[in-house]
Coordinates of N, CA and C and ligand atoms in Angstrom, one line a residue:
X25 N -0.9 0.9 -44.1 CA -0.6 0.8 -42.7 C -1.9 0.8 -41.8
X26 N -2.1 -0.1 -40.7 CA -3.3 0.2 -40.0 C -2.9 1.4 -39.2
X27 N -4.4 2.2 -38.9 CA -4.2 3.0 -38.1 C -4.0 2.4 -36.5
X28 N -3.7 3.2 -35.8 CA -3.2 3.2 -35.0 C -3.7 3.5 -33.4
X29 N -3.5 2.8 -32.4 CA -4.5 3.4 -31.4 C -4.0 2.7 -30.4
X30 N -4.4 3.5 -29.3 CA -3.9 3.8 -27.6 C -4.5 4.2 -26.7
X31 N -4.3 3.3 -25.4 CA -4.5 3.1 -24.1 C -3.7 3.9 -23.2
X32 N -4.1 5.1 -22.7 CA -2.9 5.8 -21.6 C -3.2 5.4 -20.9
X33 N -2.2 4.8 -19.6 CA -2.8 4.4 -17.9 C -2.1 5.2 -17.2
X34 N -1.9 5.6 -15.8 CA -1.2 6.0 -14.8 C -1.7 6.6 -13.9
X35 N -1.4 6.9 -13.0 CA -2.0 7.5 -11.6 C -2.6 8.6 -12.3
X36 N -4.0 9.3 -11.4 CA -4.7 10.4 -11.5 C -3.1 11.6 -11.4
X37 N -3.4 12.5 -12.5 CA -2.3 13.6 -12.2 C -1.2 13.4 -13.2
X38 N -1.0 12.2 -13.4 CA 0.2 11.5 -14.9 C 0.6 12.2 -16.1
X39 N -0.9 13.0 -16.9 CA -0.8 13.5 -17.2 C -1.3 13.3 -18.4
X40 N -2.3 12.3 -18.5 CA -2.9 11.4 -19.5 C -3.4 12.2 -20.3
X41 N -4.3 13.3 -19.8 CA -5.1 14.2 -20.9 C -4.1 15.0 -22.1
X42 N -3.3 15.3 -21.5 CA -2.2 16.4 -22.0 C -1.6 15.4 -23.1
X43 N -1.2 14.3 -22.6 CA -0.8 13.5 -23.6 C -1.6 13.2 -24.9
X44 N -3.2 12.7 -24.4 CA -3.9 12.2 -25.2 C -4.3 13.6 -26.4
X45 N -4.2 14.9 -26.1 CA -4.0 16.1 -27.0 C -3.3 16.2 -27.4
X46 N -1.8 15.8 -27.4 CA -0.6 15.9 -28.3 C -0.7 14.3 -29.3
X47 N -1.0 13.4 -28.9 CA -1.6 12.0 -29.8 C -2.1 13.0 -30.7
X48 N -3.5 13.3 -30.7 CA -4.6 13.5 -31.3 C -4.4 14.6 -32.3
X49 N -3.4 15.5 -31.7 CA -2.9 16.7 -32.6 C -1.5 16.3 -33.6
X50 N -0.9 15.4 -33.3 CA 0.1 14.8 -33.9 C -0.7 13.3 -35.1
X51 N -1.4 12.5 -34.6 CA -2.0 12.0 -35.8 C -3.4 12.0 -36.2
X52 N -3.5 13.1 -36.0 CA -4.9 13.6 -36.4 C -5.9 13.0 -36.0
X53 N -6.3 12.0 -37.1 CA -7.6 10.8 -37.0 C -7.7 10.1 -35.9
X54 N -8.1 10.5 -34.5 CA -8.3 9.5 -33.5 C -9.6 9.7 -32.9
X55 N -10.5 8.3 -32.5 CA -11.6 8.5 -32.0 C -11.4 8.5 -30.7
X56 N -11.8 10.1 -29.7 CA -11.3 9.9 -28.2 C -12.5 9.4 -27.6
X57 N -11.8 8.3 -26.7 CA -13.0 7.9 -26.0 C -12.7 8.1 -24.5
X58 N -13.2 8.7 -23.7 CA -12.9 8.7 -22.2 C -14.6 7.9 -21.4
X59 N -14.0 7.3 -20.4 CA -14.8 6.4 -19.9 C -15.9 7.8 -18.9
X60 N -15.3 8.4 -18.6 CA -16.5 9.3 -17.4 C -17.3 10.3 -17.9
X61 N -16.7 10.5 -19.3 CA -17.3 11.7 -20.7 C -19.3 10.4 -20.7
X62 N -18.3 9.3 -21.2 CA -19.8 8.7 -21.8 C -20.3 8.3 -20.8
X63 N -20.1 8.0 -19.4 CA -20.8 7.4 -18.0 C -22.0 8.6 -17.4
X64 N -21.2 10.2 -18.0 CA -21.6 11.3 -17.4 C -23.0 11.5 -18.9
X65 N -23.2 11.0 -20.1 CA -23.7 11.1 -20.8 C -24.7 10.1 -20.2
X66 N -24.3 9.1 -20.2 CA -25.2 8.0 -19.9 C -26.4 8.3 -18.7
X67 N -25.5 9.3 -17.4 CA -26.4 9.6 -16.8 C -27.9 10.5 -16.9
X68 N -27.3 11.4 -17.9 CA -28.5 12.5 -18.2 C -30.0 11.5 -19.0
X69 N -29.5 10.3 -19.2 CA -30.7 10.0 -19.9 C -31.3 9.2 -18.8
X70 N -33.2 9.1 -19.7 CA -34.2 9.1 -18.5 C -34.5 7.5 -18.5
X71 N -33.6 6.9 -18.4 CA -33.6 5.3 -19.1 C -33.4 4.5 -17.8
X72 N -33.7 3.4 -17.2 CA -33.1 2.5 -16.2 C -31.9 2.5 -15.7
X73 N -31.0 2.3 -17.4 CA -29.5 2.3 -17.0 C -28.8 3.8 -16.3
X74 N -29.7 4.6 -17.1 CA -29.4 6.1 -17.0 C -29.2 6.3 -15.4
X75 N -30.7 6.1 -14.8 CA -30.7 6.3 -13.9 C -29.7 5.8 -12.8
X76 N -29.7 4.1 -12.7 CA -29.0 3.7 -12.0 C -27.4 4.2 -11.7
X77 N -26.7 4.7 -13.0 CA -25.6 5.1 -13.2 C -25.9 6.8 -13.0
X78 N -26.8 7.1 -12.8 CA -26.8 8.5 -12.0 C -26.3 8.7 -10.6
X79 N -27.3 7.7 -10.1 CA -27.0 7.0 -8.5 C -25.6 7.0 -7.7
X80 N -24.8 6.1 -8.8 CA -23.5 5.5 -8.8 C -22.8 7.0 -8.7
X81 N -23.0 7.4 -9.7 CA -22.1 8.6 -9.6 C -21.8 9.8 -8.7
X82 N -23.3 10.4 -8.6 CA -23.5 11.1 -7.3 C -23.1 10.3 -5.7
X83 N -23.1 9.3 -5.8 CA -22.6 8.7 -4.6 C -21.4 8.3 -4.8
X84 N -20.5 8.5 -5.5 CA -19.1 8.1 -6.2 C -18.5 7.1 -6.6
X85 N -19.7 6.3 -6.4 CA -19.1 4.9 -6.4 C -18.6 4.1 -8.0
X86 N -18.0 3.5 -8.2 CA -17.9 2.4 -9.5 C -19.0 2.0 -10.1
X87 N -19.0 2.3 -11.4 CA -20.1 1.8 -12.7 C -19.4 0.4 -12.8
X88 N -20.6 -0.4 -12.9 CA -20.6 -2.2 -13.1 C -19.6 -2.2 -14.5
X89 N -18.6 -3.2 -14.9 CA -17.6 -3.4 -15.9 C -18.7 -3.4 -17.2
X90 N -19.9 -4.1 -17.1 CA -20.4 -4.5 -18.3 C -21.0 -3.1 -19.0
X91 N -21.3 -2.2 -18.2 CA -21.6 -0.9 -18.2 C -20.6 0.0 -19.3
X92 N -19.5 0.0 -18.5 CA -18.7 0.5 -19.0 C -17.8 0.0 -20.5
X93 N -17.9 -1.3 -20.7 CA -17.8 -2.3 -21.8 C -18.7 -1.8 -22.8
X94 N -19.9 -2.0 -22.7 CA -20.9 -1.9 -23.2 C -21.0 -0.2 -24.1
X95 N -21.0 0.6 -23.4 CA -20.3 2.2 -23.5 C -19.5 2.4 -24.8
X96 N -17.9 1.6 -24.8 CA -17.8 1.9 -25.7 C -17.8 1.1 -26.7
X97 N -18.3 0.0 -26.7 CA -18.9 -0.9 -27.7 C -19.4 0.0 -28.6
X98 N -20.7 0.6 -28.2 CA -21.5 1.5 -28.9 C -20.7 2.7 -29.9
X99 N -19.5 2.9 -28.5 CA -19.1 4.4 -29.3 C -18.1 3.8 -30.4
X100 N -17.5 2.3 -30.1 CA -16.4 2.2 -31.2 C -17.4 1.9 -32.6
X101 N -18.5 0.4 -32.1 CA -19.1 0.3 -33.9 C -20.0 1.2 -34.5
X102 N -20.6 2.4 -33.8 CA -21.4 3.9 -33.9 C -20.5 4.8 -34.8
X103 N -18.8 5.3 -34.5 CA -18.3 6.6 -34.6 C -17.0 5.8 -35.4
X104 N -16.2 4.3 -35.2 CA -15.0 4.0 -35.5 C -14.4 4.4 -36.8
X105 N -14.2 5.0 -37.4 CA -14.2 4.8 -38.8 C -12.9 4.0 -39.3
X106 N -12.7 3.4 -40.7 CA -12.4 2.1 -41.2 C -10.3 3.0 -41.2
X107 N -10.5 3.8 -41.5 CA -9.2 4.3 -41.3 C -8.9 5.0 -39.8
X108 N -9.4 5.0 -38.9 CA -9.4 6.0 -37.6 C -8.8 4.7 -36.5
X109 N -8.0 5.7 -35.7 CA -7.7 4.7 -34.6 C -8.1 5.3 -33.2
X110 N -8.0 4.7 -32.3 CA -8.9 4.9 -31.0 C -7.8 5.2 -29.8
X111 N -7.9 6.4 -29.2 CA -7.5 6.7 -28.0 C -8.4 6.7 -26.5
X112 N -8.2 5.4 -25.6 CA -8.6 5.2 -24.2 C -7.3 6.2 -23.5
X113 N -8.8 7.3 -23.1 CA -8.0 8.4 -22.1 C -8.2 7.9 -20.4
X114 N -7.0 7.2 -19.5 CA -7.3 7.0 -18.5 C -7.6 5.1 -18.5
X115 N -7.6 4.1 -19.1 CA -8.6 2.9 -19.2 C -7.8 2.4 -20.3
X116 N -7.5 1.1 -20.4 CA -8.4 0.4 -18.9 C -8.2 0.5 -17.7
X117 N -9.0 -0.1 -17.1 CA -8.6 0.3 -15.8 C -9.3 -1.2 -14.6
X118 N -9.7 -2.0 -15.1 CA -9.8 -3.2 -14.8 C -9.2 -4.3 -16.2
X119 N -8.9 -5.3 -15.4 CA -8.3 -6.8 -16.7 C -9.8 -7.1 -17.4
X120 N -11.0 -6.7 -17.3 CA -11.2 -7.6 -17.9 C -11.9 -6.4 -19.0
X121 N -11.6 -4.9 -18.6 CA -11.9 -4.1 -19.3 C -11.0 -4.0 -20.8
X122 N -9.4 -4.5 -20.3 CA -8.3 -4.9 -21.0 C -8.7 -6.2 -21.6
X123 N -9.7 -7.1 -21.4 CA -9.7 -8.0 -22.5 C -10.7 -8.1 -23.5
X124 N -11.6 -7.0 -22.8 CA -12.7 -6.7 -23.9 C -12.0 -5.9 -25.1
X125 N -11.3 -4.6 -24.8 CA -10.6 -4.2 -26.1 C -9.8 -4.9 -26.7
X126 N -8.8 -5.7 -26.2 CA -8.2 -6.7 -26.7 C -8.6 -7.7 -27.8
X127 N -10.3 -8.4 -27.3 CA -10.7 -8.9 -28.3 C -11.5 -7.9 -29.7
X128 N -11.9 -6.9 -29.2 CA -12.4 -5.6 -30.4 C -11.3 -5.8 -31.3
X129 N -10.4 -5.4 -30.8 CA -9.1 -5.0 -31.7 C -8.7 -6.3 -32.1
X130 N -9.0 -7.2 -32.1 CA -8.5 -8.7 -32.8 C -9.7 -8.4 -33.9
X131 N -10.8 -8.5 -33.2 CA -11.8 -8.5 -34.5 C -11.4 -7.4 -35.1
X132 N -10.9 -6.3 -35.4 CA -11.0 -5.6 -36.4 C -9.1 -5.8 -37.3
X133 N -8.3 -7.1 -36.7 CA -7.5 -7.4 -36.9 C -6.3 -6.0 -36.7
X134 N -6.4 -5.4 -35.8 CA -5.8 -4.3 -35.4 C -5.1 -4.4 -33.8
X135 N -4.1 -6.0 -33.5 CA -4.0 -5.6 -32.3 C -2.8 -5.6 -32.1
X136 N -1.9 -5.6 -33.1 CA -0.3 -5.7 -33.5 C -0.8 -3.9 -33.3
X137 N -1.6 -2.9 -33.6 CA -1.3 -1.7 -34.0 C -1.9 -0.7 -32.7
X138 N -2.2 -1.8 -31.8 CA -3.1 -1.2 -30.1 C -1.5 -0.9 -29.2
X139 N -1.9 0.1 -28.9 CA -0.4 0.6 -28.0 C -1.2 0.8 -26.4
X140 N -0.9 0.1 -25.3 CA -1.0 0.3 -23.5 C 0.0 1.1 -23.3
X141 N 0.0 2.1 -22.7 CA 1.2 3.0 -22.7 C 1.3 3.4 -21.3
X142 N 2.1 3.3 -20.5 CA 2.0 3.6 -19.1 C 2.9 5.0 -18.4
X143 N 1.8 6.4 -18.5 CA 2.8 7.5 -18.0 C 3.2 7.4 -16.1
X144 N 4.6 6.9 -15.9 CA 4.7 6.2 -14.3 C 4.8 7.4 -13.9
X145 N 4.6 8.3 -12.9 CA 4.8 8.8 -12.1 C 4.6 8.6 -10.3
X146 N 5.5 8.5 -9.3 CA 5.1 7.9 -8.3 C 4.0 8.7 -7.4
X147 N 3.4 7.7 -6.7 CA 2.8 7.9 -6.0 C 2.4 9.6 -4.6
X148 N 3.6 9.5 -4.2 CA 4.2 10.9 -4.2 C 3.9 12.1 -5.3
X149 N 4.6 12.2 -6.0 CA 4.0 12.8 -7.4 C 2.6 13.4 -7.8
X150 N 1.9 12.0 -7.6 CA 0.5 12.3 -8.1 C -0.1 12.8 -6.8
X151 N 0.0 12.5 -5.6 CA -0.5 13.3 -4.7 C -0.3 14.9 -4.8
X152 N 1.1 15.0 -4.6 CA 1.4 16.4 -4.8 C 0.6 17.1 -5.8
X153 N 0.5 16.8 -7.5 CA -0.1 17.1 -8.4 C -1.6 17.7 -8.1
X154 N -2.2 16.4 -7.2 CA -3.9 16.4 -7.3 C -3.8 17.2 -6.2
X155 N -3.3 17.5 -5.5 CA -3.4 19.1 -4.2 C -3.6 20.0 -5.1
X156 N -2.6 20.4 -5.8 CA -2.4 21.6 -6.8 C -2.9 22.1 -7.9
X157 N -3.6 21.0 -8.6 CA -4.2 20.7 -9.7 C -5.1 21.9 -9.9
X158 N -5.6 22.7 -10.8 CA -7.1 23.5 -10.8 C -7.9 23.1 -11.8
X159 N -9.5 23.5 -11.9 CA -9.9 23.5 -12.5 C -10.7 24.9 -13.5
X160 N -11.6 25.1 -14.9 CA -11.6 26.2 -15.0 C -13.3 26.2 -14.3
X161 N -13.4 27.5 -14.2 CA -14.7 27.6 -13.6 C -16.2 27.6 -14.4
X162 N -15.5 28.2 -15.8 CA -16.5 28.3 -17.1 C -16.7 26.9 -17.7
X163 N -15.5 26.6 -18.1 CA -15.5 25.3 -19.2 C -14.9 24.7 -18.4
X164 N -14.6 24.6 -17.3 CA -14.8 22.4 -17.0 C -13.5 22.6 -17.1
X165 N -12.2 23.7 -17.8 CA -10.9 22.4 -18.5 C -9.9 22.1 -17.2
X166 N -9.4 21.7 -17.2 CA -8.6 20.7 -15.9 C -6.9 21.4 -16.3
X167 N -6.7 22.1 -15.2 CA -5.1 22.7 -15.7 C -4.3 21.5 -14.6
X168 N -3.4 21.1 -15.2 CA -2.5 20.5 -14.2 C -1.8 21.2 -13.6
X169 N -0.7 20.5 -12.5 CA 0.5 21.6 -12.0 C 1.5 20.6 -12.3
X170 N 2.0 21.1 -13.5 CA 3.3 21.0 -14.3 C 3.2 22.0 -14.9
X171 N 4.9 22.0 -15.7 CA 5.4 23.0 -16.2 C 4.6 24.1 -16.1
X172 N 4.4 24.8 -17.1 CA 3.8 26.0 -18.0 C 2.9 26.2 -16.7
X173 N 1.9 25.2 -16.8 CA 0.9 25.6 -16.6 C 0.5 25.9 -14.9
X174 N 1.3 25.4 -14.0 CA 1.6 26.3 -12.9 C 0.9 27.9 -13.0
X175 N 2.0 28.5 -13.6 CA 1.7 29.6 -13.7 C 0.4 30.2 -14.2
X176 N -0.5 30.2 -14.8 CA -1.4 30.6 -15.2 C -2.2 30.8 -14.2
X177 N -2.9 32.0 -14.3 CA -4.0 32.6 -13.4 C -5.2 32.2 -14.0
X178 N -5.6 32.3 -14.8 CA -6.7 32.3 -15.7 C -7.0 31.2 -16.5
X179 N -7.3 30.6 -17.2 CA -8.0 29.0 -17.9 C -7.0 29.8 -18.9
X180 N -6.5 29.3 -20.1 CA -5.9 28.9 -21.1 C -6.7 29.0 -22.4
X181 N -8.0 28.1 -22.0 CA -8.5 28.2 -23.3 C -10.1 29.4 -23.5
X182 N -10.1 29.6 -21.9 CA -11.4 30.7 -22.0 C -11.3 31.8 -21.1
X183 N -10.0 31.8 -20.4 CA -10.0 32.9 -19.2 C -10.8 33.5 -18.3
X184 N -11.2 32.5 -18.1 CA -12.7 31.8 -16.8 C -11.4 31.5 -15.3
X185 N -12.3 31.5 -14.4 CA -11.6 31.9 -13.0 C -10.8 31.0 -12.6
X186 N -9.9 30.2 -12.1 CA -9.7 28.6 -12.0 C -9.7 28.2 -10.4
X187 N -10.2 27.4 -9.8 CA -10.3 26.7 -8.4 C -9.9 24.9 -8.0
X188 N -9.8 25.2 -7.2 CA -9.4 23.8 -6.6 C -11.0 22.6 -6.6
X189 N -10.6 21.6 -7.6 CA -12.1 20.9 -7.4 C -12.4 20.4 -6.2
X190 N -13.2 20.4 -5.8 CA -13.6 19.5 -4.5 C -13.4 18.6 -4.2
X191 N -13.6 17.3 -5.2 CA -13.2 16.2 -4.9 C -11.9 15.3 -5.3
X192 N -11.0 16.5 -5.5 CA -9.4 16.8 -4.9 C -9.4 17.0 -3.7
X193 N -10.1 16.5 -2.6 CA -9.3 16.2 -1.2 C -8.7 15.4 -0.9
X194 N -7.6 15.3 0.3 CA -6.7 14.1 0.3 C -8.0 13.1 0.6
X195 N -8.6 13.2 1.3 CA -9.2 11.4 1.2 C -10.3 10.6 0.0
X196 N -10.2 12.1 -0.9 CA -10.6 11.7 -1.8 C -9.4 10.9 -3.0
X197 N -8.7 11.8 -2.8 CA -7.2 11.9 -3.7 C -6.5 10.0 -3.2
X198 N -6.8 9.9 -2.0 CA -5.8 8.3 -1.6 C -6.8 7.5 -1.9
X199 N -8.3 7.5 -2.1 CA -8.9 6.6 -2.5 C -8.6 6.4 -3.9
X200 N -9.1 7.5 -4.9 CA -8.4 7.4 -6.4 C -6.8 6.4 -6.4
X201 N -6.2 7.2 -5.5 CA -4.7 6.4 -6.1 C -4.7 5.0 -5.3
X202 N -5.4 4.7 -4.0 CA -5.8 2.9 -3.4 C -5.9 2.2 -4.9
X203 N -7.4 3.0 -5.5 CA -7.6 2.1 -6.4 C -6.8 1.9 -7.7
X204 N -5.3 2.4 -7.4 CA -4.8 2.4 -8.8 C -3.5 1.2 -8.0
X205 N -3.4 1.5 -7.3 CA -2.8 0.1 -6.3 C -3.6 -1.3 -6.8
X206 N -5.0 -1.3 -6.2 CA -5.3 -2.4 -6.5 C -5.7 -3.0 -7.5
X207 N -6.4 -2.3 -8.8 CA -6.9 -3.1 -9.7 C -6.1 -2.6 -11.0
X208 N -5.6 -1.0 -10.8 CA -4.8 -0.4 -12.1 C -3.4 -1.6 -12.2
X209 N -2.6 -1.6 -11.2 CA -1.7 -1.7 -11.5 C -1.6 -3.6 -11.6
X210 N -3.1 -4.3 -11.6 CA -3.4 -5.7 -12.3 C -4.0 -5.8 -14.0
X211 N -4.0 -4.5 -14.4 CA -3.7 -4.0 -15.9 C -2.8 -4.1 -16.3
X212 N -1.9 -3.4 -15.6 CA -0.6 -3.2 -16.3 C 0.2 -4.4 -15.9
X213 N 0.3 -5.5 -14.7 CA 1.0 -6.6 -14.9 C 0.2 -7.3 -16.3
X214 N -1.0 -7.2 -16.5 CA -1.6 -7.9 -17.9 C -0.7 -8.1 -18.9
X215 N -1.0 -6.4 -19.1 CA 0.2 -5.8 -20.4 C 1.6 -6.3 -20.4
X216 N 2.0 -6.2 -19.2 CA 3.1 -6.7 -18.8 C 4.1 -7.8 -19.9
X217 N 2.9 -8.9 -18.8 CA 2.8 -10.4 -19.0 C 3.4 -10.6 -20.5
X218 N 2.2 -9.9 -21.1 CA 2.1 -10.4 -22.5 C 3.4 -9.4 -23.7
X219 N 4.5 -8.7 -22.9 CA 5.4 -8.0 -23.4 C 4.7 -6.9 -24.8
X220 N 3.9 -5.9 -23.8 CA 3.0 -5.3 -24.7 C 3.3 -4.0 -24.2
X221 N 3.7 -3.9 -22.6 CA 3.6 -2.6 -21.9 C 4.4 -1.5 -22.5
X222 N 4.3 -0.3 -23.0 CA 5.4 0.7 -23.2 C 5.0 1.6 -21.6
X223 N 6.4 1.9 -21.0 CA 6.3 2.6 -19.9 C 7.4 3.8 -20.6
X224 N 6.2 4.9 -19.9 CA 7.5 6.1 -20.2 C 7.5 6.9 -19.4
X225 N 8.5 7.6 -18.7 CA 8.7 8.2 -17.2 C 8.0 9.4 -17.5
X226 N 6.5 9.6 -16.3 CA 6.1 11.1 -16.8 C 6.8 11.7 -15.7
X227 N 7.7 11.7 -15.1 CA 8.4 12.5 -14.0 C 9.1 13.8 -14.8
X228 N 8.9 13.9 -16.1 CA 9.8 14.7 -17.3 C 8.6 15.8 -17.4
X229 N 9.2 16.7 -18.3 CA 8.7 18.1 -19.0 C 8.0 17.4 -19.6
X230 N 6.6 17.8 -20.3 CA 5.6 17.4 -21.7 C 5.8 17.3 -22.3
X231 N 6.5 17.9 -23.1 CA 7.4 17.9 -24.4 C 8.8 16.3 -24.4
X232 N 8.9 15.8 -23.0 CA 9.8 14.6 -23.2 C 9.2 13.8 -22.8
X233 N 8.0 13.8 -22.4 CA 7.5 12.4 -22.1 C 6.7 12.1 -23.5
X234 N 6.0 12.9 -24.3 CA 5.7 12.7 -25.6 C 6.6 12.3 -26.7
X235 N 7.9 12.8 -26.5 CA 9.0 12.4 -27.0 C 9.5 11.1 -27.0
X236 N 9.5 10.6 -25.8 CA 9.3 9.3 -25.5 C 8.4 8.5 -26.1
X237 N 7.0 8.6 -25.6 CA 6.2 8.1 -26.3 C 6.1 7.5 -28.1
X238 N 6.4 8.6 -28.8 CA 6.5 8.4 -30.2 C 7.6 7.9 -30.4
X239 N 9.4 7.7 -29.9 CA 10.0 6.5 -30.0 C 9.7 5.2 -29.6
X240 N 8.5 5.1 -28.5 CA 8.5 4.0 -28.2 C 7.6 3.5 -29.2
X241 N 6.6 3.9 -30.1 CA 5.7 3.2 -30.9 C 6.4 3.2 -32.3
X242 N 7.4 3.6 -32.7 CA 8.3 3.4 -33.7 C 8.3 2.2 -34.2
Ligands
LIG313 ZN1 -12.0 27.8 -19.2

């Protein structure tokens, strides 16, 4: 059987990370690739590209597509291994970022086994979410506000202080979800198009939108 691998999309707040942890803990072998992990890597180096994409980021702006292409070019023929399948946490997130994996995954004749998986939650929703959202203060981890994890005072995985990130403000927050208006949701008509999309309602508990998920790739 080829292995297996997946694209989560949906609004900031969806719940993509949580998901992409239960993938990863449910079929073990997956190479995670997140696009701002390696952009934020990219920046620390003392390189041209480095720099420029330092720039970008501190100013918030969008890394150039070929940038970001290019990224995990490296990380898929660097780390892919021959049995491993690949999880895009958040991404694509432009069409043509969707057509570069598209053709990867043809060349490695693996595109019958590429899953786009779209957690919907509306607009509404993910606002509310990214108000409430915390983060940990020690380790970076990102708690959402759903279920369980509401409650918690303290980080989960290191019991470090948790706070509201900064650039969770609403005008930070409607620019994130504009851009899932304008260019995210010209991804997902892609997938669409091509009767590829699995959509699964994240308006549910974690435990049933994952549930979902694994029927839908059955
Ligand atoms: Zn922590």
């Amino acid at each position: 059987m080829k292995p297996l691998s997946f694209a989560l999309i949906g609004r900031s707040g969806c719940g993509k990370g949580t998901q992409a942890d239960l993938l990863i803990k449910h079929f073990g072998n997956l190479l995670y690739i997140s696009t701002g992990g390696l952009l934020r890597d990219l920046a620390k180096l003392e390189t041209a590209a480095g720099k420029g994409i330092k720039k970008i980021l501190n100013e918030g702006g969008l890394a150039p597509d070929f940038v970001i292409i290019g990224l995990w070019m490296r990380e898929l023929c660097n780390n892919l291994g021959e049995n491993q399948g690949v999880i895009l946490d958040g991404a694509p997130r432009r069409v043509i970022e969707a057509q570069a994996m598209d053709e990867f995954m043809d060349f490695l004749n693996r595109k019958d086994a590429f899953f786009p998986i779209l957690i919907d939650i509306s607009r509404e929703e993910a606002y509310g979410r990214l108000t409430k959202r915390r983060i940990c203060k020690e380790c970076g981890k990102l708690i959402p506000w759903v279920g369980e994890f509401k409650k918690l005072e303290k980080c989960d995985a290191c019991g470090g202080e948790l706070f509201n990130r900064p650039d969770d403000n609403p005008e930070a927050i409607n620019n994130r979800l504009d851009y899932y208006e304008d260019k995210v949701v010209e991804v997902i008509n892609y997938y669409k198009d091509k009767n590829r999309l699995i959509t699964v309602n994240g308006e549910q508990p974690i435990e049933d939108v994952f549930k979902d998920i694994l029927k839908a790739i059955k």
